[in-house]
mmCIF file with all atom_site columns, C-alpha atoms in Angstrom:
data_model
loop_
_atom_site.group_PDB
_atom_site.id
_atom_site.type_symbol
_atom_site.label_atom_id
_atom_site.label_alt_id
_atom_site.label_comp_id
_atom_site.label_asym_id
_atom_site.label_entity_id
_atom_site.label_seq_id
_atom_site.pdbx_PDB_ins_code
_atom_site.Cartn_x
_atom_site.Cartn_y
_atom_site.Cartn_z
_atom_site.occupancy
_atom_site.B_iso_or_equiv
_atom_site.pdbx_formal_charge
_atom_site.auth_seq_id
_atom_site.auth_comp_id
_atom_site.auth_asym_id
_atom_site.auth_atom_id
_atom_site.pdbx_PDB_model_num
ATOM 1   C CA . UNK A 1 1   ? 13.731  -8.511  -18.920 1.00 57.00 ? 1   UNK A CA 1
ATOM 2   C CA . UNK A 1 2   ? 11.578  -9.657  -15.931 1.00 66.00 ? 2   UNK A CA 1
ATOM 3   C CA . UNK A 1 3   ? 14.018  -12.666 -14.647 1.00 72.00 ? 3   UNK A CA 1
ATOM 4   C CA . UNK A 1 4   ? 15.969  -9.727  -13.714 1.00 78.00 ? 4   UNK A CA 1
ATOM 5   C CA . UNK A 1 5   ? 14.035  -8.365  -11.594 1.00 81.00 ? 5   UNK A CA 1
ATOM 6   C CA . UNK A 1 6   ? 13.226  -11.671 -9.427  1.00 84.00 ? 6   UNK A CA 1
ATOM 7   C CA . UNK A 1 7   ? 15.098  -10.752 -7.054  1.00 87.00 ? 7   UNK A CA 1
ATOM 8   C CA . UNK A 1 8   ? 13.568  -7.520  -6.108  1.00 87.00 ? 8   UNK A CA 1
ATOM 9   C CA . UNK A 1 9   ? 10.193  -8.994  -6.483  1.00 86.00 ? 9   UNK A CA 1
ATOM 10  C CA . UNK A 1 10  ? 11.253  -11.992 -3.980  1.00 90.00 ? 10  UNK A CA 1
ATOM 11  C CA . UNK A 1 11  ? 12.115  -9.823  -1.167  1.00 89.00 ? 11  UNK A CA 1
ATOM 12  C CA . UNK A 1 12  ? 9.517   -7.135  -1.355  1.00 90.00 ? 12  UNK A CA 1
ATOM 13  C CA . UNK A 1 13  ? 6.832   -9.475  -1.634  1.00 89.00 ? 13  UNK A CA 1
ATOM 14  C CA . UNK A 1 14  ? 8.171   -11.491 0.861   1.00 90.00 ? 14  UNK A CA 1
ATOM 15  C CA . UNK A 1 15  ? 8.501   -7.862  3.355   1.00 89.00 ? 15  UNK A CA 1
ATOM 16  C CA . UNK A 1 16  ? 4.970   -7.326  2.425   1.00 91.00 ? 16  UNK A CA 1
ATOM 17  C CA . UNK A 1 17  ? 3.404   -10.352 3.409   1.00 90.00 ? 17  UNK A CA 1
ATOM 18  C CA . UNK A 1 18  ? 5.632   -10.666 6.758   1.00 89.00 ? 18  UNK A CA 1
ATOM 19  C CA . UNK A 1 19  ? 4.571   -7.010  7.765   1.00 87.00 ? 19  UNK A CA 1
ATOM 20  C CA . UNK A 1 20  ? 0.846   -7.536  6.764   1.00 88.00 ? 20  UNK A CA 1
ATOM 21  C CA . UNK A 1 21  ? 0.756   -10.957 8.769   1.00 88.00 ? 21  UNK A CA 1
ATOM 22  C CA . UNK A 1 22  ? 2.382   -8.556  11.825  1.00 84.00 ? 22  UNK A CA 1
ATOM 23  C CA . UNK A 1 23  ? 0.032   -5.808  11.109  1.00 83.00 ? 23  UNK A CA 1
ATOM 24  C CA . UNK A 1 24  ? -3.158  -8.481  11.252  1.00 84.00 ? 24  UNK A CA 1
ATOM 25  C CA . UNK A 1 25  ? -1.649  -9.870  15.058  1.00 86.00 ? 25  UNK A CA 1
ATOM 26  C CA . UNK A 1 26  ? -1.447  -6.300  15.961  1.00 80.00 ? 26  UNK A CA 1
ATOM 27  C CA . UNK A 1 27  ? -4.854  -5.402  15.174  1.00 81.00 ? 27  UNK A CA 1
ATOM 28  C CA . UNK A 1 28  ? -6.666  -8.478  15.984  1.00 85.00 ? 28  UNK A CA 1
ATOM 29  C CA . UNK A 1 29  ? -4.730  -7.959  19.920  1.00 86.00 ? 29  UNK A CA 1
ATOM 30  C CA . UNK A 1 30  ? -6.273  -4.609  19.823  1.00 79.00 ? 30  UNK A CA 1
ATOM 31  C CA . UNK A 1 31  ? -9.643  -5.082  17.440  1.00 85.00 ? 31  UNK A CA 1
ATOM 32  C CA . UNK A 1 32  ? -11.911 -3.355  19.890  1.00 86.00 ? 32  UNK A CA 1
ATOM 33  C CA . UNK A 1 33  ? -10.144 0.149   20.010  1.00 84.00 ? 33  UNK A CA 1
ATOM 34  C CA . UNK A 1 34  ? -9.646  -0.163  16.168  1.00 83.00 ? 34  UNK A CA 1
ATOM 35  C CA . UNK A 1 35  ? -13.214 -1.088  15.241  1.00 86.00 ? 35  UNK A CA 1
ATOM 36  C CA . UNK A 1 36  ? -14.559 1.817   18.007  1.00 86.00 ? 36  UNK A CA 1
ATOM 37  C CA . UNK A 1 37  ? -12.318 4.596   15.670  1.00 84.00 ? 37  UNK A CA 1
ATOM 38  C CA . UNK A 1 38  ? -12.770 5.508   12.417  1.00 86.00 ? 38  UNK A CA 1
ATOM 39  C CA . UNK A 1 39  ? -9.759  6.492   11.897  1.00 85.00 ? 39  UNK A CA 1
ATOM 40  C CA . UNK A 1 40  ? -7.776  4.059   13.501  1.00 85.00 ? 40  UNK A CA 1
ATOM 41  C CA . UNK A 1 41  ? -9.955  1.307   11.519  1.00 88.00 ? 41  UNK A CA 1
ATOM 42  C CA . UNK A 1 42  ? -9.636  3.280   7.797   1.00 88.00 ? 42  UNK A CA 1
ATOM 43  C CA . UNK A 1 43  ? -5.800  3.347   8.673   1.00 88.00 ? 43  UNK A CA 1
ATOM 44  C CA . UNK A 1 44  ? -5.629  -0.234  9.591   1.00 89.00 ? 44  UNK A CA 1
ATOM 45  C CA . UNK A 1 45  ? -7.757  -1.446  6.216   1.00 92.00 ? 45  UNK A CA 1
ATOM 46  C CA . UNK A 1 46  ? -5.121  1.163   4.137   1.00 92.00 ? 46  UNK A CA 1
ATOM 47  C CA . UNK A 1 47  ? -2.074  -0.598  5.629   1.00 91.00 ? 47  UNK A CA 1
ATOM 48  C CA . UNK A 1 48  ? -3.782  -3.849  4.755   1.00 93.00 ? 48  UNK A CA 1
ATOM 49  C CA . UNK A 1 49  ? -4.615  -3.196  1.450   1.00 95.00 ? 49  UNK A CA 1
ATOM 50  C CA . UNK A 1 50  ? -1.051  -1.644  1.010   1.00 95.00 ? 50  UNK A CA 1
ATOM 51  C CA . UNK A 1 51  ? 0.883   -4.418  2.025   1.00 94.00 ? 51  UNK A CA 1
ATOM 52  C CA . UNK A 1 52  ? -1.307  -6.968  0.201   1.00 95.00 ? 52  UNK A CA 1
ATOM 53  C CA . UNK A 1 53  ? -1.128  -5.187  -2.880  1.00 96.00 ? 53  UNK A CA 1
ATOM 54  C CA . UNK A 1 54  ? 3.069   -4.939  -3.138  1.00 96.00 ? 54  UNK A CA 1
ATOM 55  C CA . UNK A 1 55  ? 2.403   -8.802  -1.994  1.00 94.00 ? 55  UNK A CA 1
ATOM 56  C CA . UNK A 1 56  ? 0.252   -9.565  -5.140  1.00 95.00 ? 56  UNK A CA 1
ATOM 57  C CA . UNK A 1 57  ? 2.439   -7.294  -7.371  1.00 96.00 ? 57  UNK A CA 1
ATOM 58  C CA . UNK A 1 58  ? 5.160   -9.172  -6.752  1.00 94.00 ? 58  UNK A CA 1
ATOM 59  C CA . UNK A 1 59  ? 4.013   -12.363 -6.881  1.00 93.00 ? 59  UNK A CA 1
ATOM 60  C CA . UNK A 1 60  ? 1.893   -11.092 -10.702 1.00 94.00 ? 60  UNK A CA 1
ATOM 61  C CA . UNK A 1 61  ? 5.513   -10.084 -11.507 1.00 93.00 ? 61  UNK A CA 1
ATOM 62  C CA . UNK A 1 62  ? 7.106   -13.944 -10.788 1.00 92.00 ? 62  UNK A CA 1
ATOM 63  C CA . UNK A 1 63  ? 4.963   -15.342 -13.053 1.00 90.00 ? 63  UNK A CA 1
ATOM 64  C CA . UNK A 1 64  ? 7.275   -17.241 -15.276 1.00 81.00 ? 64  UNK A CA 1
ATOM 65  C CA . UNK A 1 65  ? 6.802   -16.490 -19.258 1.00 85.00 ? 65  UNK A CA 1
ATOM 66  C CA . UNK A 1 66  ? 4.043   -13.430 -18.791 1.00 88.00 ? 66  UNK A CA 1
ATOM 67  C CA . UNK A 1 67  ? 5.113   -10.456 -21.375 1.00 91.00 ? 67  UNK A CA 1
ATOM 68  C CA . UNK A 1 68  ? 5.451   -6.959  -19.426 1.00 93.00 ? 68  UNK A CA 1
ATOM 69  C CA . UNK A 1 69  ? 2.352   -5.968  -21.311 1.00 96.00 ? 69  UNK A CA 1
ATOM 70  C CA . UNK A 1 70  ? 0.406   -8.572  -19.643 1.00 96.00 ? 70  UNK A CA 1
ATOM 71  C CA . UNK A 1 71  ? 1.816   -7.390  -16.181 1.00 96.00 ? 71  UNK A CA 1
ATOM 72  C CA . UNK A 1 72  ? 1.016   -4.220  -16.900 1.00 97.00 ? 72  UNK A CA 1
ATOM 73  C CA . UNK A 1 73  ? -2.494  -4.665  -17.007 1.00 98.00 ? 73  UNK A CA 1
ATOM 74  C CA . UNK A 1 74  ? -2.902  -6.612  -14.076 1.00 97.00 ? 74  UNK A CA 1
ATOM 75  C CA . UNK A 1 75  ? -0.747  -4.145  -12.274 1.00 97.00 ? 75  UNK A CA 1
ATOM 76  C CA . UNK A 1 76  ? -3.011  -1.103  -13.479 1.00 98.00 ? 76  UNK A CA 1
ATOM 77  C CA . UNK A 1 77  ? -6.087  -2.941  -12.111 1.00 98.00 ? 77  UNK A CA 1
ATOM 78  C CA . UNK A 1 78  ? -4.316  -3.918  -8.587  1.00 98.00 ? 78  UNK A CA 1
ATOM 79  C CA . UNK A 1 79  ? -3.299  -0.717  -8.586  1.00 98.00 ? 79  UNK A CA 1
ATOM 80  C CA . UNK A 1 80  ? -6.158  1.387   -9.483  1.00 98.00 ? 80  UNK A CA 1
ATOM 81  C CA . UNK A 1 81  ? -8.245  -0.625  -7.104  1.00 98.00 ? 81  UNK A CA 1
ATOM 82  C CA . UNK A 1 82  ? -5.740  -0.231  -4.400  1.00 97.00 ? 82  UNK A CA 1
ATOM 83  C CA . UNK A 1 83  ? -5.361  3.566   -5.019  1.00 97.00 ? 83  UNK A CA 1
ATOM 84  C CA . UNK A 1 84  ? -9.187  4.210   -4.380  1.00 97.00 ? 84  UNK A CA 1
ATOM 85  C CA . UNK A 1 85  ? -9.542  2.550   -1.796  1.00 97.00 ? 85  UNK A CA 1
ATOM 86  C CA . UNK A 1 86  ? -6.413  4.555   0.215   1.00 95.00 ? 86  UNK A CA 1
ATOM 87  C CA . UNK A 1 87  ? -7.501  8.341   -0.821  1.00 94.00 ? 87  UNK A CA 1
ATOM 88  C CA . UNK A 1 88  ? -11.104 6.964   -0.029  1.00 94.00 ? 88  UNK A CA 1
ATOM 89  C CA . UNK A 1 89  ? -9.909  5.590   3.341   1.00 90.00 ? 89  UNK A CA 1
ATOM 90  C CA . UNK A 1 90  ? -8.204  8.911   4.035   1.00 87.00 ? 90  UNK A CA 1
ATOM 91  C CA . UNK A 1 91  ? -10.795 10.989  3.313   1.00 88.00 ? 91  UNK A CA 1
ATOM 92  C CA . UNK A 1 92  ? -13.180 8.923   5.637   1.00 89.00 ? 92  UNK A CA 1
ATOM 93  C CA . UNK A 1 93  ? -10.681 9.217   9.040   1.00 84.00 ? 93  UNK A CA 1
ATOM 94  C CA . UNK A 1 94  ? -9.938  12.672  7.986   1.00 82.00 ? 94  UNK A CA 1
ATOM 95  C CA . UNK A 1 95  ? -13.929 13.726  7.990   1.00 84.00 ? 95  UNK A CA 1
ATOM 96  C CA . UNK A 1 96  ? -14.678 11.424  11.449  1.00 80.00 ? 96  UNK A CA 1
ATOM 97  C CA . UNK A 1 97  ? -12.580 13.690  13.029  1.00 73.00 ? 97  UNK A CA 1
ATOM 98  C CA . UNK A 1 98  ? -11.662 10.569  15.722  1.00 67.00 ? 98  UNK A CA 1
ATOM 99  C CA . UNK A 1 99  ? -8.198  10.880  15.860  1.00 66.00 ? 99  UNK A CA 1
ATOM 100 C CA . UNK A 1 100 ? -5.780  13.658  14.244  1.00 66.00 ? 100 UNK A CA 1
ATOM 101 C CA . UNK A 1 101 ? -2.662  11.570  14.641  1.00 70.00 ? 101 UNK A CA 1
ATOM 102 C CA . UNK A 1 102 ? -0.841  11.701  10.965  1.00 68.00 ? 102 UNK A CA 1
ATOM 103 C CA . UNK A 1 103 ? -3.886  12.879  9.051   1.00 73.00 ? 103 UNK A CA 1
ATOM 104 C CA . UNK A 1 104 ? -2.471  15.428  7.421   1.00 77.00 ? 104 UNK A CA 1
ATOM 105 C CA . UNK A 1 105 ? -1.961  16.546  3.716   1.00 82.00 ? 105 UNK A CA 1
ATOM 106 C CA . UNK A 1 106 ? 1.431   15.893  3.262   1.00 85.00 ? 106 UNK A CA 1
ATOM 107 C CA . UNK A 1 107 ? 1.113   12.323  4.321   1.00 85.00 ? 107 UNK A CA 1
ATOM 108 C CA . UNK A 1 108 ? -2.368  12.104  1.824   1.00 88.00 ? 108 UNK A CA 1
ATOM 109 C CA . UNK A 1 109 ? -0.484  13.523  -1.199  1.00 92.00 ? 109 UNK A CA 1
ATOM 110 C CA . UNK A 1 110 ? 2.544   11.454  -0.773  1.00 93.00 ? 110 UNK A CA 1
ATOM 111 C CA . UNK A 1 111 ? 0.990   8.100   -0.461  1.00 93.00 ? 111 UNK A CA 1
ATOM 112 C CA . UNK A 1 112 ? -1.220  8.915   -3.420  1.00 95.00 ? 112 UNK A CA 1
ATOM 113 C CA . UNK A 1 113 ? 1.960   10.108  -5.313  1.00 96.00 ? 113 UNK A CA 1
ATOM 114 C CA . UNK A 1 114 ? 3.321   6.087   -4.469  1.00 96.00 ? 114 UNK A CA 1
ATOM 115 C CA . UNK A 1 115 ? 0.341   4.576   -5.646  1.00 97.00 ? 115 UNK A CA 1
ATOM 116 C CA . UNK A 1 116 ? 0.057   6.650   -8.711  1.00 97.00 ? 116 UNK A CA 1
ATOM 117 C CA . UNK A 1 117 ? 3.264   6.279   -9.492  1.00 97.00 ? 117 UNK A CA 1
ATOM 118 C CA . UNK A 1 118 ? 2.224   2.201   -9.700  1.00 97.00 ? 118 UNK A CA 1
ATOM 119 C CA . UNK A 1 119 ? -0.321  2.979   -11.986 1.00 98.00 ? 119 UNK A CA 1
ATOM 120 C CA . UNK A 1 120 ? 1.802   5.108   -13.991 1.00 98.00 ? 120 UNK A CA 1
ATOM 121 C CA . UNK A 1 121 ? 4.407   1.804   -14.560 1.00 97.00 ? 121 UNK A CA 1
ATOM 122 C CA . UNK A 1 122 ? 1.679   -0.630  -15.314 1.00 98.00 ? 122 UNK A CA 1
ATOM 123 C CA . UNK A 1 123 ? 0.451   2.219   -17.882 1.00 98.00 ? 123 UNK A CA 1
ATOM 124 C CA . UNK A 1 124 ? 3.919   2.353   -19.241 1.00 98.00 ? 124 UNK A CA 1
ATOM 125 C CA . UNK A 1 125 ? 3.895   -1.292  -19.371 1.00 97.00 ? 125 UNK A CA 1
ATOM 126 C CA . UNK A 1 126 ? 0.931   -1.513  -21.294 1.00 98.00 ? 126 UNK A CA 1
ATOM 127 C CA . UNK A 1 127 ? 2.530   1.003   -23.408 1.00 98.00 ? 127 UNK A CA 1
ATOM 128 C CA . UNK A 1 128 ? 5.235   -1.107  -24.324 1.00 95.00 ? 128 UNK A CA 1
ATOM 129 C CA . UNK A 1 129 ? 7.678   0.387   -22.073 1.00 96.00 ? 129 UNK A CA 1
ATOM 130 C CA . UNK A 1 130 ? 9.942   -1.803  -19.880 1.00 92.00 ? 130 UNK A CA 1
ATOM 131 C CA . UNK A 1 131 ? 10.986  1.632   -17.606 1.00 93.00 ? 131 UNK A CA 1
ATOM 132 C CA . UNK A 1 132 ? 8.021   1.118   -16.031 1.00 95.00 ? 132 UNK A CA 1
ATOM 133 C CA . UNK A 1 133 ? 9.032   -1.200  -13.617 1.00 95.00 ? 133 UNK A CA 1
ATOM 134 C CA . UNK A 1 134 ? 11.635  1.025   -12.634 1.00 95.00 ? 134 UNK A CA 1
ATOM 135 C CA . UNK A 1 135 ? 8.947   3.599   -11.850 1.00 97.00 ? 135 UNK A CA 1
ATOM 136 C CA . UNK A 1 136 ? 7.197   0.944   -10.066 1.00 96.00 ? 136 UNK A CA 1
ATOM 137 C CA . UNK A 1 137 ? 9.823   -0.571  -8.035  1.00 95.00 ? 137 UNK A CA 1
ATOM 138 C CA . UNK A 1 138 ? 10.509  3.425   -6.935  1.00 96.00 ? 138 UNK A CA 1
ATOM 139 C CA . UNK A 1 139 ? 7.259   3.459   -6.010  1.00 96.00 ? 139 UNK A CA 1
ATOM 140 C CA . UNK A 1 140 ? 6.947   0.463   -4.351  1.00 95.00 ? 140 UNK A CA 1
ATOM 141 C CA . UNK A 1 141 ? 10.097  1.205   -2.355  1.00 95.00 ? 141 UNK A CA 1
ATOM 142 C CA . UNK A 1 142 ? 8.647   4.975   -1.193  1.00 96.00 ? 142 UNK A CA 1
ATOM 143 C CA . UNK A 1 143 ? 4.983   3.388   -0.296  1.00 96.00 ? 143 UNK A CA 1
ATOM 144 C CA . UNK A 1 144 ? 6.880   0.613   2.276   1.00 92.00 ? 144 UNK A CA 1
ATOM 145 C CA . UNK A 1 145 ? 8.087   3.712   3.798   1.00 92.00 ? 145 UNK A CA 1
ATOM 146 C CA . UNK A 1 146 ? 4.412   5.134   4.139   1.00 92.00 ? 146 UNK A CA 1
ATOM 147 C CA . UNK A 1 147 ? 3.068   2.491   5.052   1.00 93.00 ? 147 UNK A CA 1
ATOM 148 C CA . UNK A 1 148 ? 4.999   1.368   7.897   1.00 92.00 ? 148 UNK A CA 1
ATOM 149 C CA . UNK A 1 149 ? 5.079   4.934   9.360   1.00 89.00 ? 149 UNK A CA 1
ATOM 150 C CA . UNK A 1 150 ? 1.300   4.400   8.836   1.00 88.00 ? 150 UNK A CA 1
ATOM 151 C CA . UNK A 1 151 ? 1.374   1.305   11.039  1.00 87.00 ? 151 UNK A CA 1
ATOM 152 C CA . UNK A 1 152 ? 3.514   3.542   13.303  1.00 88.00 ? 152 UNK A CA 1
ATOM 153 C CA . UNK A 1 153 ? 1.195   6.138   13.341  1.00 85.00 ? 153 UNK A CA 1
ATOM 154 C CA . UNK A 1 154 ? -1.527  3.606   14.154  1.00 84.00 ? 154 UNK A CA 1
ATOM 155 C CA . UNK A 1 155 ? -0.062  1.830   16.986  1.00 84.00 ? 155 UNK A CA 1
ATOM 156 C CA . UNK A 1 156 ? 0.323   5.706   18.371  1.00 85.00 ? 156 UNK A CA 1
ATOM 157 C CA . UNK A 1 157 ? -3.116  5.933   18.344  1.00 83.00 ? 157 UNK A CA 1
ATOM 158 C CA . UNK A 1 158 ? -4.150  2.525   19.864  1.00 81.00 ? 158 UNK A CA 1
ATOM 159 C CA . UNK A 1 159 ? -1.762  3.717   22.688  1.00 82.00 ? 159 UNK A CA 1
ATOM 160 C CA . UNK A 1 160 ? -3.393  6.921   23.161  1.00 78.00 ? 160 UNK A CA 1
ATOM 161 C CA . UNK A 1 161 ? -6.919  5.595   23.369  1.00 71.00 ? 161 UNK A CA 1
ATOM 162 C CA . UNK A 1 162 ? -6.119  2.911   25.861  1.00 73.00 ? 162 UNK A CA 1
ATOM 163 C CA . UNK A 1 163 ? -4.082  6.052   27.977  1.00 72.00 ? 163 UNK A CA 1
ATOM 164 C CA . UNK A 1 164 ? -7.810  7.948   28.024  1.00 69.00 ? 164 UNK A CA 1
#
């Protein structure tokens, strides 16, 4: 069941290291505005994490002869790791009151909707269930989106701190 999904797994890993590797040039040409900002820093280590964590999914899920139970654990640990570390990033920039710029609830629930939705595949993979990766390549698919409006959103704010 998992050789079919290779594919998938291929090119979203792939997309996830090459936009994490272009996320890490952009910060390190503008570390000194990010470090200064909590919120600009918290939303830099969120995209990070993000990124890395559809990179090591992917490259858990190429692993030839591993049972979808197997994956499913080490998915619910990436993912429950990767999970608090987002909400707790968000709640950090939101509460340092730095910069407003996409810190808003909608954008809160709905990446913690893509990363529980992860956890809920590896659970169902655990289970037993082989629909789990569908619910986890959905949610893979919806977090990308999130997370490069979050890189968006962040290179907004760079821009507006070096305009002050």
């Amino acid at each position: 069941m998992l050789t079919q999904w290779n594919n998938f797994f291929v090119m979203v890993g792939g997309g996830a290291a090459g936009l994490a590797g272009l996320i890490f040039v952009a910060m390190s040409i503008n570390h000194k505005i990010i470090i200064q900002n909590t919120t600009h820093k918290n939303r830099a280590i969120n995209m990070l994490t993000g990124f890395t964590a559809i990179f090591m999914a992917s490259g858990l899920a190429l692993i030839a002869t591993q049972d979808l139970q197997m994956l499913g654990w080490e998915w619910l640990v990436l993912w429950l790791i990767a999970t608090i570390i987002f909400i707790r990033g968000y709640i950090i920039a939101i509460r340092s009151g730095m910069s407003s710029i996409g810190l808003k609830m909608p954008r809160l629930a709905g990446g913690t909707i893509c990363y529980l939705a992860e956890v809920l595949g590896a659970v169902f993979l655990v289970l037993g269930y082989d629909y789990g990766l569908y619910i986890a390549a959905v949610g893979i698919i919806v977090l990308f989106a999130f997370l490069i409006s979050g890189a968006w959103l962040l290179m907004i704010g760079i821009y507006e701190d070096r305009a002050k």
